[in-house]
PDB file of C-alpha atoms in Angstrom:
ATOM      1  CA  MET N 140     -18.069  59.445 -13.649  1.00 70.00           C
ATOM      2  CA  ARG N 141     -19.630  60.455 -16.911  1.00 69.00           C
ATOM      3  CA  ASP N 142     -18.934  56.951 -18.249  1.00 79.00           C
ATOM      4  CA  PHE N 143     -20.928  55.391 -15.425  1.00 79.00           C
ATOM      5  CA  VAL N 144     -23.997  57.502 -16.184  1.00 74.00           C
ATOM      6  CA  VAL N 145     -23.720  56.800 -19.923  1.00 76.00           C
ATOM      7  CA  LYS N 146     -23.267  53.044 -19.444  1.00 77.00           C
ATOM      8  CA  ASN N 147     -26.235  52.881 -17.095  1.00 79.00           C
ATOM      9  CA  LYS N 148     -28.486  55.287 -18.985  1.00 78.00           C
ATOM     10  CA  SER N 149     -31.066  52.569 -19.683  1.00 80.00           C
ATOM     11  CA  LEU N 150     -31.251  51.672 -15.979  1.00 82.00           C
ATOM     12  CA  PHE N 151     -31.748  55.306 -14.972  1.00 80.00           C
ATOM     13  CA  GLU N 152     -34.498  55.603 -17.596  1.00 83.00           C
ATOM     14  CA  GLN N 153     -36.263  52.475 -16.308  1.00 85.00           C
ATOM     15  CA  VAL N 154     -36.203  53.899 -12.800  1.00 86.00           C
ATOM     16  CA  ALA N 155     -37.585  57.227 -14.040  1.00 81.00           C
ATOM     17  CA  ARG N 156     -40.482  55.442 -15.790  1.00 79.00           C
ATOM     18  CA  ALA N 157     -41.308  53.085 -12.919  1.00 75.00           C
ATOM     19  CA  HIS N 158     -44.698  53.485 -11.227  1.00 70.00           C
ATOM     20  CA  ILE N 159     -45.767  52.206  -7.843  1.00 67.00           C
ATOM     21  CA  TYR N 160     -49.443  51.406  -7.549  1.00 58.00           C
ATOM     22  CA  GLU N 161     -50.784  48.917  -5.052  1.00 58.00           C
ATOM     23  CA  ASN N 162     -47.616  47.156  -4.045  1.00 69.00           C
ATOM     24  CA  LYS N 163     -46.843  44.903  -1.091  1.00 74.00           C
ATOM     25  CA  ASN N 164     -43.699  46.971  -0.464  1.00 78.00           C
ATOM     26  CA  ARG N 165     -45.444  50.344  -0.700  1.00 76.00           C
ATOM     27  CA  ASP N 166     -45.823  50.952   3.045  1.00 82.00           C
ATOM     28  CA  LYS N 167     -42.565  49.372   4.149  1.00 89.00           C
ATOM     29  CA  LYS N 168     -39.505  51.376   5.102  1.00 93.00           C
ATOM     30  CA  PHE N 169     -36.068  50.732   3.726  1.00 94.00           C
ATOM     31  CA  SER N 170     -32.559  51.829   4.660  1.00 94.00           C
ATOM     32  CA  GLN N 171     -30.511  53.341   1.837  1.00 96.00           C
ATOM     33  CA  LEU N 172     -27.271  55.264   1.427  1.00 96.00           C
ATOM     34  CA  ASN N 173     -27.869  59.007   1.534  1.00 96.00           C
ATOM     35  CA  TYR N 174     -26.355  59.876  -1.853  1.00 97.00           C
ATOM     36  CA  LYS N 175     -27.020  63.577  -1.455  1.00 96.00           C
ATOM     37  CA  ASN N 176     -25.099  63.859   1.829  1.00 96.00           C
ATOM     38  CA  ILE N 177     -22.264  61.657   0.596  1.00 96.00           C
ATOM     39  CA  LEU N 178     -21.657  63.497  -2.676  1.00 97.00           C
ATOM     40  CA  ASN N 179     -22.089  66.919  -1.073  1.00 97.00           C
ATOM     41  CA  ASP N 180     -19.505  66.005   1.574  1.00 96.00           C
ATOM     42  CA  MET N 181     -17.083  64.659  -1.043  1.00 96.00           C
ATOM     43  CA  ILE N 182     -17.341  68.001  -2.860  1.00 96.00           C
ATOM     44  CA  GLU N 183     -16.965  69.938   0.388  1.00 96.00           C
ATOM     45  CA  PHE N 184     -13.890  67.887   1.312  1.00 94.00           C
ATOM     46  CA  LEU N 185     -12.163  68.661  -1.993  1.00 94.00           C
ATOM     47  CA  ASN N 186     -13.080  72.342  -1.747  1.00 94.00           C
ATOM     48  CA  GLY N 187     -11.771  72.385   1.815  1.00 92.00           C
ATOM     49  CA  TYR N 188      -8.416  71.053   0.659  1.00 89.00           C
ATOM     50  CA  ILE N 189      -8.233  73.656  -2.114  1.00 89.00           C
ATOM     51  CA  GLU N 190      -8.955  76.469   0.363  1.00 90.00           C
ATOM     52  CA  TYR N 191      -6.365  75.053   2.771  1.00 87.00           C
ATOM     53  CA  LYS N 192      -3.660  75.007   0.070  1.00 82.00           C
ATOM     54  CA  GLU N 193      -4.508  78.527  -1.049  1.00 84.00           C
ATOM     55  CA  LYS N 194      -3.839  79.753   2.495  1.00 82.00           C
ATOM     56  CA  ASP N 195      -0.330  78.302   2.063  1.00 72.00           C
ATOM     57  CA  THR N 196      -0.109  76.846   5.577  1.00 72.00           C
ATOM     58  CA  GLN N 197       1.557  73.586   6.606  1.00 74.00           C
ATOM     59  CA  LYS N 198      -1.035  72.803   9.268  1.00 73.00           C
ATOM     60  CA  TYR N 199      -2.094  69.434   7.829  1.00 67.00           C
ATOM     61  CA  THR N 200       1.169  68.351   6.217  1.00 73.00           C
ATOM     62  CA  GLY N 201       1.332  64.560   6.088  1.00 73.00           C
ATOM     63  CA  LYS N 202      -2.206  64.164   7.426  1.00 80.00           C
ATOM     64  CA  VAL N 203      -4.414  64.767   4.387  1.00 83.00           C
ATOM     65  CA  VAL N 204      -4.307  61.283   2.847  1.00 88.00           C
ATOM     66  CA  GLY N 205      -4.954  59.527   6.174  1.00 91.00           C
ATOM     67  CA  THR N 206      -7.800  61.910   6.954  1.00 91.00           C
ATOM     68  CA  ALA N 207      -9.319  61.344   3.503  1.00 92.00           C
ATOM     69  CA  LYS N 208      -9.146  57.562   3.895  1.00 93.00           C
ATOM     70  CA  ALA N 209     -10.870  57.642   7.289  1.00 93.00           C
ATOM     71  CA  PHE N 210     -13.480  60.073   5.942  1.00 93.00           C
ATOM     72  CA  TYR N 211     -14.294  57.955   2.898  1.00 94.00           C
ATOM     73  CA  ASP N 212     -14.350  54.710   4.902  1.00 92.00           C
ATOM     74  CA  SER N 213     -16.891  56.238   7.299  1.00 92.00           C
ATOM     75  CA  MET N 214     -19.405  56.680   4.468  1.00 93.00           C
ATOM     76  CA  PHE N 215     -20.000  52.933   4.242  1.00 92.00           C
ATOM     77  CA  ASP N 216     -20.087  52.353   7.991  1.00 88.00           C
ATOM     78  CA  LYS N 217     -23.650  51.229   8.742  1.00 84.00           C
ATOM     79  CA  SER N 218     -23.520  52.909  12.166  1.00 85.00           C
ATOM     80  CA  ASN N 219     -22.943  56.340  10.573  1.00 87.00           C
ATOM     81  CA  THR N 220     -26.502  57.679  10.404  1.00 90.00           C
ATOM     82  CA  LYS N 221     -25.464  60.752   8.414  1.00 93.00           C
ATOM     83  CA  TYR N 222     -24.836  58.601   5.376  1.00 95.00           C
ATOM     84  CA  ARG N 223     -27.879  56.325   5.536  1.00 94.00           C
ATOM     85  CA  LYS N 224     -31.558  57.208   5.589  1.00 94.00           C
ATOM     86  CA  LYS N 225     -34.877  55.456   6.110  1.00 94.00           C
ATOM     87  CA  ILE N 226     -37.281  55.949   3.224  1.00 93.00           C
ATOM     88  CA  TYR N 227     -40.360  54.534   1.554  1.00 92.00           C
ATOM     89  CA  LEU N 228     -40.239  52.926  -1.876  1.00 90.00           C
ATOM     90  CA  ALA N 229     -41.987  55.928  -3.461  1.00 88.00           C
ATOM     91  CA  GLU N 230     -39.203  58.243  -2.219  1.00 91.00           C
ATOM     92  CA  MET N 231     -36.355  56.310  -3.805  1.00 91.00           C
ATOM     93  CA  LYS N 232     -36.522  58.052  -7.181  1.00 90.00           C
ATOM     94  CA  ASP N 233     -35.440  61.264  -5.494  1.00 92.00           C
ATOM     95  CA  SER N 234     -32.297  59.468  -4.292  1.00 93.00           C
ATOM     96  CA  TYR N 235     -31.252  58.714  -7.856  1.00 93.00           C
ATOM     97  CA  THR N 236     -31.956  62.293  -8.912  1.00 93.00           C
ATOM     98  CA  ASP N 237     -29.690  63.389  -6.041  1.00 94.00           C
ATOM     99  CA  PHE N 238     -27.047  60.943  -7.243  1.00 95.00           C
ATOM    100  CA  LEU N 239     -27.106  62.331 -10.788  1.00 94.00           C
ATOM    101  CA  GLN N 240     -26.929  65.946  -9.598  1.00 94.00           C
ATOM    102  CA  GLY N 241     -24.107  65.155  -7.180  1.00 95.00           C
ATOM    103  CA  THR N 242     -22.242  63.319  -9.934  1.00 95.00           C
ATOM    104  CA  LYS N 243     -22.538  66.341 -12.211  1.00 94.00           C
ATOM    105  CA  ASP N 244     -21.263  68.722  -9.512  1.00 95.00           C
ATOM    106  CA  LEU N 245     -18.369  66.460  -8.466  1.00 95.00           C
ATOM    107  CA  GLN N 246     -17.363  65.856 -12.081  1.00 94.00           C
ATOM    108  CA  LYS N 247     -17.221  69.616 -12.741  1.00 94.00           C
ATOM    109  CA  LEU N 248     -15.151  70.264  -9.626  1.00 94.00           C
ATOM    110  CA  MET N 249     -12.624  67.585 -10.550  1.00 92.00           C
ATOM    111  CA  GLU N 250     -12.394  68.684 -14.177  1.00 93.00           C
ATOM    112  CA  ASP N 251     -11.914  72.320 -13.118  1.00 93.00           C
ATOM    113  CA  ASN N 252      -8.946  71.303 -10.960  1.00 91.00           C
ATOM    114  CA  ILE N 253      -6.986  68.983 -13.247  1.00 90.00           C
ATOM    115  CA  ASP N 254      -4.170  71.543 -13.558  1.00 91.00           C
ATOM    116  CA  ARG N 255      -3.981  71.835  -9.778  1.00 87.00           C
ATOM    117  CA  ALA N 256      -3.675  68.040  -9.509  1.00 88.00           C
ATOM    118  CA  ASN N 257      -0.813  68.084 -12.028  1.00 91.00           C
ATOM    119  CA  ARG N 258       1.044  70.629  -9.870  1.00 90.00           C
ATOM    120  CA  ASP N 259       0.225  69.169  -6.455  1.00 89.00           C
ATOM    121  CA  PRO N 260       1.067  65.458  -5.872  1.00 90.00           C
ATOM    122  CA  GLU N 261      -0.952  65.356  -2.653  1.00 89.00           C
ATOM    123  CA  PHE N 262      -4.013  66.732  -4.398  1.00 90.00           C
ATOM    124  CA  ARG N 263      -3.518  64.221  -7.216  1.00 92.00           C
ATOM    125  CA  ILE N 264      -3.644  61.409  -4.650  1.00 93.00           C
ATOM    126  CA  LEU N 265      -6.771  62.966  -3.155  1.00 93.00           C
ATOM    127  CA  MET N 266      -8.401  63.152  -6.601  1.00 93.00           C
ATOM    128  CA  THR N 267      -7.565  59.472  -7.207  1.00 94.00           C
ATOM    129  CA  MET N 268      -9.047  58.506  -3.840  1.00 94.00           C
ATOM    130  CA  THR N 269     -12.155  60.542  -4.635  1.00 95.00           C
ATOM    131  CA  ASN N 270     -12.540  58.866  -8.004  1.00 94.00           C
ATOM    132  CA  ASN N 271     -12.160  55.424  -6.398  1.00 95.00           C
ATOM    133  CA  GLN N 272     -14.742  56.341  -3.777  1.00 95.00           C
ATOM    134  CA  TYR N 273     -17.131  57.437  -6.495  1.00 96.00           C
ATOM    135  CA  ARG N 274     -16.671  54.092  -8.254  1.00 95.00           C
ATOM    136  CA  LYS N 275     -17.656  52.263  -5.056  1.00 95.00           C
ATOM    137  CA  LEU N 276     -20.632  54.574  -4.592  1.00 96.00           C
ATOM    138  CA  SER N 277     -21.764  54.194  -8.201  1.00 96.00           C
ATOM    139  CA  LYS N 278     -21.709  50.394  -7.913  1.00 96.00           C
ATOM    140  CA  VAL N 279     -23.987  50.614  -4.873  1.00 96.00           C
ATOM    141  CA  CYS N 280     -26.257  53.022  -6.747  1.00 96.00           C
ATOM    142  CA  ARG N 281     -26.503  50.635  -9.702  1.00 95.00           C
ATOM    143  CA  ASP N 282     -27.353  47.755  -7.340  1.00 96.00           C
ATOM    144  CA  ASP N 283     -29.870  49.949  -5.506  1.00 96.00           C
ATOM    145  CA  MET N 284     -31.650  50.862  -8.735  1.00 94.00           C
ATOM    146  CA  GLN N 285     -31.977  47.191  -9.638  1.00 95.00           C
ATOM    147  CA  ILE N 286     -33.343  46.419  -6.166  1.00 95.00           C
ATOM    148  CA  TYR N 287     -35.745  49.356  -6.510  1.00 92.00           C
ATOM    149  CA  LEU N 288     -37.085  48.015  -9.810  1.00 92.00           C
ATOM    150  CA  TRP N 289     -37.380  44.537  -8.287  1.00 92.00           C
ATOM    151  CA  LEU N 290     -39.327  45.875  -5.293  1.00 91.00           C
ATOM    152  CA  SER N 291     -41.548  48.226  -7.292  1.00 87.00           C
ATOM    153  CA  THR N 292     -42.622  45.525  -9.774  1.00 86.00           C
ATOM    154  CA  ALA N 293     -43.254  42.846  -7.153  1.00 82.00           C
ATOM    155  CA  ASP N 294     -47.028  42.750  -7.843  1.00 76.00           C
ATOM    156  CA  THR N 295     -46.935  43.298 -11.600  1.00 73.00           C
ATOM    157  CA  ILE N 296     -46.966  40.983 -14.610  1.00 74.00           C
ATOM    158  CA  TYR N 297     -43.685  42.397 -15.874  1.00 75.00           C
ATOM    159  CA  LYS N 298     -41.524  41.640 -12.869  1.00 81.00           C
ATOM    160  CA  TYR N 299     -37.956  42.923 -12.811  1.00 86.00           C
ATOM    161  CA  ASP N 300     -35.684  40.128 -11.624  1.00 88.00           C
ATOM    162  CA  ILE N 301     -32.311  40.443  -9.898  1.00 91.00           C
ATOM    163  CA  GLN N 302     -29.444  38.050  -9.308  1.00 93.00           C
ATOM    164  CA  PRO N 303     -29.450  35.796  -6.195  1.00 94.00           C
ATOM    165  CA  LYS N 304     -26.306  37.571  -4.916  1.00 95.00           C
ATOM    166  CA  LEU N 305     -28.138  40.900  -4.952  1.00 95.00           C
ATOM    167  CA  ARG N 306     -31.132  39.370  -3.147  1.00 94.00           C
ATOM    168  CA  ALA N 307     -28.729  38.102  -0.491  1.00 95.00           C
ATOM    169  CA  ASP N 308     -27.112  41.552  -0.177  1.00 96.00           C
ATOM    170  CA  PHE N 309     -30.585  43.086   0.189  1.00 95.00           C
ATOM    171  CA  VAL N 310     -31.245  41.156   3.418  1.00 93.00           C
ATOM    172  CA  ASP N 311     -27.663  41.454   4.719  1.00 93.00           C
ATOM    173  CA  ASP N 312     -27.321  44.790   6.476  1.00 90.00           C
ATOM    174  CA  ASN N 313     -23.532  44.439   6.489  1.00 92.00           C
ATOM    175  CA  THR N 314     -23.611  45.362   2.788  1.00 94.00           C
ATOM    176  CA  PRO N 315     -24.150  48.993   1.658  1.00 95.00           C
ATOM    177  CA  VAL N 316     -27.170  48.395  -0.613  1.00 96.00           C
ATOM    178  CA  ILE N 317     -30.863  48.950   0.219  1.00 95.00           C
ATOM    179  CA  HIS N 318     -32.155  46.895   3.149  1.00 94.00           C
ATOM    180  CA  PRO N 319     -35.593  46.435   4.678  1.00 94.00           C
ATOM    181  CA  VAL N 320     -35.817  48.285   7.988  1.00 91.00           C
ATOM    182  CA  LYS N 321     -36.073  45.721  10.737  1.00 79.00           C
ATOM    183  CA  ILE N 322     -38.842  46.291  13.256  1.00 65.00           C
ATOM    184  CA  ASN N 323     -38.359  44.557  16.577  1.00 55.00           C
ATOM    185  CA  ALA N 324     -41.068  43.538  19.054  1.00 46.00           C
ATOM    186  CA  ASP N 325     -40.599  46.676  21.168  1.00 46.00           C
ATOM    187  CA  ASP N 326     -41.148  48.896  18.111  1.00 44.00           C
ATOM    188  CA  ILE N 327     -44.375  47.077  17.233  1.00 40.00           C
ATOM    189  CA  ASN N 328     -45.670  47.405  20.796  1.00 44.00           C
ATOM    190  CA  LYS N 329     -44.747  51.081  20.969  1.00 39.00           C
ATOM    191  CA  TYR N 330     -45.564  52.317  17.473  1.00 35.00           C
ATOM    192  CA  GLY N 331     -47.744  49.670  15.889  1.00 43.00           C
ATOM    193  CA  GLU N 332     -46.966  47.779  12.675  1.00 44.00           C
ATOM    194  CA  SER N 333     -45.645  50.849  10.856  1.00 42.00           C
ATOM    195  CA  GLY N 334     -42.695  51.275  13.231  1.00 40.00           C
ATOM    196  CA  PRO N 335     -41.105  54.555  14.374  1.00 37.00           C
ATOM    197  CA  ASP N 336     -40.728  57.612  12.171  1.00 43.00           C
ATOM    198  CA  ASP N 337     -37.367  58.565  10.711  1.00 42.00           C
ATOM    199  CA  GLU N 338     -34.831  59.710  13.190  1.00 38.00           C
TER     200      GLU N 338
END
């Protein structure tokens, strides 16, 4: 986790310095993973397991790994509104701040429980699954930051360019990266060009 932040330090710094003035994307809404909810729930899940083991019950014997897999898979399900949010371009910086804070908190929790993982094979599997989930999440975050820089510099001389594959992912809402929020004809008739407010 720490390696990801270090390796992408320059990208985080570019995002922090980015300014949005008059921009054609300024008033558009986008759909993005809710990093704060995801990382908070990953932390809560690990803490829940620790509390469960400290109670020394066998209530969830044989079920933890399957439950963790289903839980982590649900985070990238586009129909799960808890883990996606609709935001404006100017609000995206906060998402990356949330990601960094969540990374710090999750890293501390995992480091504090290394001894527990060495004693408890089931918890070690859970820690591995959590680390793998973080890797998936961090890749999306890196892609999102590049898309953010691309969108925020659209009307500037110094445009930030992204790879064609990432442009394709941007318009494909089956991928977990940022997408433009689609406004259908009914929304325009009901709400006007701006579309409905966040749900």
